C-alpha cells in the first residue's frame, strides 16, 4: 500500500488515502464529467478511508439530477478533487490530476458509460 497525497490547485483542500499502486484511471461520459474532462480513479474509497483536510468553507458542493452523486470543488480555485459516487453513496473517486506523483497522461484509461445511467 502507498499513501497518496492530493490537493486542489490553491491548496485549501488537501486529502490523502492509502491504495495499491495506481496504474489506470476512468473517464466518464456523463453530462458533468465530460465537461470536466478529469481522469478519475478507477477505484472508489470509502469515506472513512479518505482523509480530507480543507480550510473552513473551501469545500463546495454541486449536486444535480437525483442529487445522490456529490461533486465537490474548491471555492477558491474551482478544482474538483473528488466526488461521492452515484452508484455507491459514501464512496469517493478522486481526480488523479490532483495527486502528487501521479501523471494521469501516462496511465491507461477506460471510459465509463455514465451517460446511459
Ligand atoms: Zn483550491
Short mmCIF file of C-alpha atoms in Angstrom, two decimals, residues 22-28 33 36-42 80-81 93-99 102-111:
data_model
loop_
_atom_site.label_atom_id
_atom_site.label_comp_id
_atom_site.label_asym_id
_atom_site.label_seq_id
_atom_site.Cartn_x
_atom_site.Cartn_y
_atom_site.Cartn_z
CA UNK A 22 -2.29 3.49 -9.27
CA UNK A 23 -1.97 2.12 -12.80
CA UNK A 24 -5.11 3.29 -14.54
CA UNK A 25 -7.98 5.71 -14.48
CA UNK A 26 -11.51 6.27 -15.59
CA UNK A 27 -13.10 8.82 -17.86
CA UNK A 28 -16.87 9.12 -17.54
CA UNK A 33 -17.71 14.52 -16.24
CA UNK A 36 -14.68 18.46 -16.61
CA UNK A 37 -12.52 16.05 -18.55
CA UNK A 38 -10.73 14.84 -15.44
CA UNK A 39 -9.25 11.36 -15.23
CA UNK A 40 -10.75 9.87 -12.09
CA UNK A 41 -9.61 6.88 -10.04
CA UNK A 42 -10.92 3.57 -11.33
CA UNK A 80 -12.57 19.29 -8.49
CA UNK A 81 -10.56 16.98 -6.21
CA UNK A 93 -13.48 8.72 -6.62
CA UNK A 94 -10.52 11.07 -6.71
CA UNK A 95 -9.21 13.28 -9.51
CA UNK A 96 -5.88 11.69 -10.44
CA UNK A 97 -4.57 15.04 -11.68
CA UNK A 98 -4.71 16.31 -8.08
CA UNK A 99 -2.45 13.60 -6.66
CA UNK A 102 0.73 10.66 -10.41
CA UNK A 103 0.81 11.53 -14.11
CA UNK A 104 -2.70 10.98 -15.49
CA UNK A 105 -1.40 11.17 -19.08
CA UNK A 106 0.83 8.15 -18.58
CA UNK A 107 -1.95 5.95 -17.22
CA UNK A 108 -4.20 3.59 -19.08
CA UNK A 109 -7.70 4.99 -19.15
CA UNK A 110 -11.08 3.40 -19.59
CA UNK A 111 -14.35 5.08 -20.43
#
